[in-house]
Every structure is written in structure tokens, then in C-alpha cells.
Coordinates of N, CA and C in Angstrom, one line a residue:
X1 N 37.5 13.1 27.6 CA 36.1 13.0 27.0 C 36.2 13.5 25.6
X2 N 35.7 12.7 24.7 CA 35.8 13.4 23.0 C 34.4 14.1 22.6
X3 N 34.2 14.5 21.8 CA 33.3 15.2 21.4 C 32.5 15.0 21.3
X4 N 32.3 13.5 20.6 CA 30.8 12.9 20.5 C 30.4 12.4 21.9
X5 N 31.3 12.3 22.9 CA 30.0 11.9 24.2 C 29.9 13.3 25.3
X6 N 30.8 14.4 24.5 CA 29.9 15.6 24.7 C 28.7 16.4 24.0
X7 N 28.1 16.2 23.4 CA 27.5 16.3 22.3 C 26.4 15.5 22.7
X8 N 26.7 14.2 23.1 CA 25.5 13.4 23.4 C 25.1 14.3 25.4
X9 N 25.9 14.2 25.8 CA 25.4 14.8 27.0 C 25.0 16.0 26.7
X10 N 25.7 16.7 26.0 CA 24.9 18.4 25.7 C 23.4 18.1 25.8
X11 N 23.3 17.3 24.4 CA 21.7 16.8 24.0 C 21.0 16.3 24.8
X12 N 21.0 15.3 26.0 CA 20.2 15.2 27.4 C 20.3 16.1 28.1
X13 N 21.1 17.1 28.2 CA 20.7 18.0 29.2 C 19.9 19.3 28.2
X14 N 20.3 19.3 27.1 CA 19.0 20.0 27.1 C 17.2 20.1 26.7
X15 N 17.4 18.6 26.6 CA 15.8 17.9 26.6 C 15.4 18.2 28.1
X16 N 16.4 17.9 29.3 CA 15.5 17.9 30.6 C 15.4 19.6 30.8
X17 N 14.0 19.8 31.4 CA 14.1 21.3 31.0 C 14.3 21.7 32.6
X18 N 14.5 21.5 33.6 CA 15.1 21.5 35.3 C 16.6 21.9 35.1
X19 N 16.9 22.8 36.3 CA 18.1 22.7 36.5 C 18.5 22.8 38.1
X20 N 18.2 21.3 38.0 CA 18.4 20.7 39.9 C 19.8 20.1 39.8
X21 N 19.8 20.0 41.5 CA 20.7 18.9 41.8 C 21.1 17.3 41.3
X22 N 19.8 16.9 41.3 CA 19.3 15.5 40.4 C 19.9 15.5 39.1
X23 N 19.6 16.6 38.5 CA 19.7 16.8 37.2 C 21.6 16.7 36.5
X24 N 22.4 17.6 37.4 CA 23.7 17.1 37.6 C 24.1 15.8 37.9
X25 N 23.8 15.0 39.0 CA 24.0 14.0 39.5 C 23.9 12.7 38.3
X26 N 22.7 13.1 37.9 CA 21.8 12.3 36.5 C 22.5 12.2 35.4
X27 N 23.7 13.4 35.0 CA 24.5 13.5 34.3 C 25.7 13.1 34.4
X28 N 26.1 13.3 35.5 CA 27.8 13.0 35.8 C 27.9 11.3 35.9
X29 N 26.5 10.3 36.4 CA 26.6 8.8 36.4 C 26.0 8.4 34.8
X30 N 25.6 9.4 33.9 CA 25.3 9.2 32.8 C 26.8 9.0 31.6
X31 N 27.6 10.4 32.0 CA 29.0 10.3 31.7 C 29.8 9.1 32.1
X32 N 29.7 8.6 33.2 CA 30.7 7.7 33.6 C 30.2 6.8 33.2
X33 N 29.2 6.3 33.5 CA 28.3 4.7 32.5 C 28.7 5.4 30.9
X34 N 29.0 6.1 30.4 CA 29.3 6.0 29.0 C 30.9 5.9 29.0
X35 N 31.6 6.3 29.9 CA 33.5 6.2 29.7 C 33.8 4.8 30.1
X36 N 33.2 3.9 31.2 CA 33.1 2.9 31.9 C 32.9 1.6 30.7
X37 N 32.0 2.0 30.0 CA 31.9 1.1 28.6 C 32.4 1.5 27.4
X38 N 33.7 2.0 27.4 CA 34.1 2.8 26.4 C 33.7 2.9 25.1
X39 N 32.4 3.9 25.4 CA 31.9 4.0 23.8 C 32.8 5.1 23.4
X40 N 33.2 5.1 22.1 CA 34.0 6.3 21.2 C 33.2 7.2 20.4
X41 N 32.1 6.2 19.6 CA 31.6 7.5 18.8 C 30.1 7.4 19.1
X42 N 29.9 8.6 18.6 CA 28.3 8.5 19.2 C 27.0 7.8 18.1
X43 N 27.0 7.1 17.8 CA 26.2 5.5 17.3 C 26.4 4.8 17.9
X44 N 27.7 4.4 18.7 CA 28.1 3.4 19.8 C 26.7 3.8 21.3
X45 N 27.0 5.5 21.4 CA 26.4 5.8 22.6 C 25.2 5.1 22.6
X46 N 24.7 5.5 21.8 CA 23.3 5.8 21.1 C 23.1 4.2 21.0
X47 N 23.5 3.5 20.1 CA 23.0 1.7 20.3 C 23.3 0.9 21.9
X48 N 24.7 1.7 22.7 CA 24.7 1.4 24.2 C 23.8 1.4 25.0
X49 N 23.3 3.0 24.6 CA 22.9 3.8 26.3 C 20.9 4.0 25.2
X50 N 21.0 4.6 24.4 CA 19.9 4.8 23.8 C 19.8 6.5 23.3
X51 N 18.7 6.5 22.3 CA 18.6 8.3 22.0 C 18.5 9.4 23.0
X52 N 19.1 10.2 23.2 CA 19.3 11.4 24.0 C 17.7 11.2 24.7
X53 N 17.0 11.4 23.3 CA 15.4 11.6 24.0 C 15.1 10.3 25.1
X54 N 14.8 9.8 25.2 CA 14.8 8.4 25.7 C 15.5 8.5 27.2
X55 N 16.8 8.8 27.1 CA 17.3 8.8 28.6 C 16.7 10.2 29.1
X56 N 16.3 11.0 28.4 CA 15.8 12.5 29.1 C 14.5 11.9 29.7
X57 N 13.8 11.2 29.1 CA 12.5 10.5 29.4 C 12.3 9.4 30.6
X58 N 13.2 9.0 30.5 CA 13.4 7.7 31.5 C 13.9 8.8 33.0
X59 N 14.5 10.2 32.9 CA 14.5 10.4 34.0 C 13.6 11.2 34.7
X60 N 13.3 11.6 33.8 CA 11.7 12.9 33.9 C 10.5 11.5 34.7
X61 N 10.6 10.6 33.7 CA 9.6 9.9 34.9 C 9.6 9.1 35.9
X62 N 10.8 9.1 36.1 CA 11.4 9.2 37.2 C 11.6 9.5 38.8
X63 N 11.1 10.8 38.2 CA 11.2 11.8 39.3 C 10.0 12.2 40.2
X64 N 10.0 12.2 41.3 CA 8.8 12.6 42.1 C 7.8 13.6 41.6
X65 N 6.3 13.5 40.8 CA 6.0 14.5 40.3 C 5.4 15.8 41.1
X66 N 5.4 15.7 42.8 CA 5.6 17.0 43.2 C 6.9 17.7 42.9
X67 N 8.0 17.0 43.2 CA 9.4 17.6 42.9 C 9.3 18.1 41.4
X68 N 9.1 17.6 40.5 CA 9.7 18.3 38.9 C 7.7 19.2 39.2
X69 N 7.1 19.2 39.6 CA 6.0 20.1 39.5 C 6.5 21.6 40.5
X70 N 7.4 21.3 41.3 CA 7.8 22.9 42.0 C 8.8 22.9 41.2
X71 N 9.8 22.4 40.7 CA 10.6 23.0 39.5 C 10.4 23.8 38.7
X72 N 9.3 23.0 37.9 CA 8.6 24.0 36.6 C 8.0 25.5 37.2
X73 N 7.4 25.1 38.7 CA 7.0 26.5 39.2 C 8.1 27.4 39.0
X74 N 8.9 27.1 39.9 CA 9.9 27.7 40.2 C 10.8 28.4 39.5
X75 N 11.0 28.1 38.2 CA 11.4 28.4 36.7 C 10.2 29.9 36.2
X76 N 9.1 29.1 36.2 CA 8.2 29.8 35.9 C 8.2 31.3 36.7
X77 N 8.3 31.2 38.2 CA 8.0 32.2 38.8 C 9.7 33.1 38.7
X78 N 10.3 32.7 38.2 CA 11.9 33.1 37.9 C 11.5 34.4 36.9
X79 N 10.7 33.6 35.6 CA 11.1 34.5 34.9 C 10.3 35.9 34.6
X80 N 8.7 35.7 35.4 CA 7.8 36.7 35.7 C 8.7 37.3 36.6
X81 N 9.2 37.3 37.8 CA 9.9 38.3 37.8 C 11.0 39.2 37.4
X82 N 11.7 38.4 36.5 CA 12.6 39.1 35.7 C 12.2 40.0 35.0
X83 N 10.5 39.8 34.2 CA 9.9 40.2 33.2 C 9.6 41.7 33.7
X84 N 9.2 41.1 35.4 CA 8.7 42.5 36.0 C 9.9 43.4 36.2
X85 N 10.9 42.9 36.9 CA 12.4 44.3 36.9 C 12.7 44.2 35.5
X86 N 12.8 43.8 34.6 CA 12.9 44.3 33.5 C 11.5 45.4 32.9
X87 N 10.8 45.8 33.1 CA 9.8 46.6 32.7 C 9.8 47.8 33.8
X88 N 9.9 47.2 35.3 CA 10.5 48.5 36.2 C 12.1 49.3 35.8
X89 N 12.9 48.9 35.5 CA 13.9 49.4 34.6 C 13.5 50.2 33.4
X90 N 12.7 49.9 32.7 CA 12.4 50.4 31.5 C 11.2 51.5 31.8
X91 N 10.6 51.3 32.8 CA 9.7 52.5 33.0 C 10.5 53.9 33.8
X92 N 11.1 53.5 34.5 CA 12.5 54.8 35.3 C 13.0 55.0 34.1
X93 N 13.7 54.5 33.5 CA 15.1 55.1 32.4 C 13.7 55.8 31.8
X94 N 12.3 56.0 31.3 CA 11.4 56.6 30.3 C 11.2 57.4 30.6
X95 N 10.8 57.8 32.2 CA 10.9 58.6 32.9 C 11.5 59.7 33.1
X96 N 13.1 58.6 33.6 CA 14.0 59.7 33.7 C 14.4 60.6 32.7
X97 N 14.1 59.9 31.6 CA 14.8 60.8 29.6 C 13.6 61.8 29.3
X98 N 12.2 62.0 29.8 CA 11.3 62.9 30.0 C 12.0 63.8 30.7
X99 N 12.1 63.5 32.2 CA 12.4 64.6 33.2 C 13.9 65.3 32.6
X100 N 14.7 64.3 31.8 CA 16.1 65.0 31.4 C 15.4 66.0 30.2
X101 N 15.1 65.8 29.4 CA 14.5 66.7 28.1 C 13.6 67.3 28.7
X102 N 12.5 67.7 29.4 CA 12.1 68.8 29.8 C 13.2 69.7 30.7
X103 N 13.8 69.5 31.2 CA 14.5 70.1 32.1 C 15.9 71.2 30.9
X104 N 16.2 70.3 30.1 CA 17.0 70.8 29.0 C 17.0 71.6 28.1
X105 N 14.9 71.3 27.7 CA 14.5 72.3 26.8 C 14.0 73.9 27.8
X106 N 13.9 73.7 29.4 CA 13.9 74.7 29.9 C 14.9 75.6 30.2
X107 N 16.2 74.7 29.9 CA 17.3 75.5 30.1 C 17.5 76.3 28.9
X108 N 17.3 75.3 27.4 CA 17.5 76.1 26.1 C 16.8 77.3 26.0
X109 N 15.3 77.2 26.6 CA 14.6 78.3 26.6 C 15.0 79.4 27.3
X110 N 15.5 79.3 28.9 CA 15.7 80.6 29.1 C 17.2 81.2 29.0
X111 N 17.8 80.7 28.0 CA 19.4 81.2 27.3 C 18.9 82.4 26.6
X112 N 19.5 83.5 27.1 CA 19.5 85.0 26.0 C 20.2 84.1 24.9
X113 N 19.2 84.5 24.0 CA 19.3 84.2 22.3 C 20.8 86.0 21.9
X114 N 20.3 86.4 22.3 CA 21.2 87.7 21.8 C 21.5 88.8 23.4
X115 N 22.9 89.4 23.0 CA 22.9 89.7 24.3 C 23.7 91.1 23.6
X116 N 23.0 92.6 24.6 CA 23.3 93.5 24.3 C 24.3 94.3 24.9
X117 N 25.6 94.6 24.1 CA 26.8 95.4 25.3 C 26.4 96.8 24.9
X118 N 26.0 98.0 26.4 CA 26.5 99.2 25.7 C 27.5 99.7 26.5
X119 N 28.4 100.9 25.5 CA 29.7 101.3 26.2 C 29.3 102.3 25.8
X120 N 29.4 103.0 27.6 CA 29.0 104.3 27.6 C 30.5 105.5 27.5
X121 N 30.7 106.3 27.2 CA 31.8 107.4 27.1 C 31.9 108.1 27.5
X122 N 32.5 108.7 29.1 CA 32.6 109.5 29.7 C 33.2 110.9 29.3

């Protein structure tokens, strides 16, 4: 596979914004219908098969719109939670660098600053 009909596939996969099963499948008979007609460079693809946009389009509507509507959820609800353990990580580690620095500055404090020997002489 040369460059330009990876390049052209890069560019359909990343117009479809899903990352299903379909979406694979959608690609790998996308690649073979482009090696099958041996286009070489990508104007060939492109006057063959049509603009990246265009095949991303043709499969989006495609698709059953409950299916790509729990996708988008699904994505969606992906990244609120990341958002959230990412801010529960960030609230511990703030925490814990409070509980470390007070704990530190109590140790600093009760260090004898000066310490007194006497030697008594029998």
C-alpha cells in the first residue's frame, strides 16, 4: 500500500468521528475497492472513489441513526468520566501536598534550633 492511499484512508477515518466495528469493516472494503482498481496516486483515488468527505458522508448516512446516536453517547459519556477521575486525581494529590507540608512544617518547627552541652567536672 503507498502513501497516497494511506493518506487518503487516514483522511476518511478521520472525518467519521465513531470508532465501531462498522467503521473498521467500512475501511478495510474501502482499501481493497481502492487496490482492486489499482489506483496509484491519490487524484486517481479521488476521481475513482470520490473526496474523503463524501465517502465519510455516504457512510454516516448510512448507518442506523439509533446506532451512530449511542455512539456519539457513548464517546460522550467516555470522556465525562475521564474528566471526572482526572479532577478526582487532582483533588488527592492537593490534598495530599497540604497534608505533606503541614506535617513538614511541624516537624521543622519542633527541631531544637540550638542545642546546649554542659560538661560538668568532677
Amino acid at each position: 500500500m503507498n502513501s497516497d492511499i494511506k493518506r487518503y484512508l487516514k483522511e476518511v477515518k478521520m472525518i467519521i468521528p465513531l470508532h465501531s466495528k462498522e467503521k473498521k469493516e467500512f475501511l478495510s472494503i474501502l482499501q481493497q475497492s481502492i487496490e482492486d482498481n489499482h489506483f496509484t496516486t491519490y487524484q486517481d483515488i479521488v476521481e475513482g472513489i470520490g473526496q474523503p468527505t463524501e465517502i465519510a458522508s455516504s457512510f454516516i448516512n448510512e448507518m442506523d441513526s439509533v446506532q451512530l446516536i449511542k455512539e456519539l453517547n457513548k464517546k460522550r459519556y467516555i470522556k465525562i468520566l475521564l474528566t471526572i477521575i482526572i479532577l478526582i486525581v487532582l483533588t488527592v494529590g492537593a490534598v495530599r501536598v497540604y497534608y505533606l507540608t503541614d506535617l513538614y512544617n511541624q516537624v521543622k518547627n519542633n527541631q531544637p534550633v540550638q542545642v546546649e552541652e554542659i560538661i560538668e567536672v568532677e
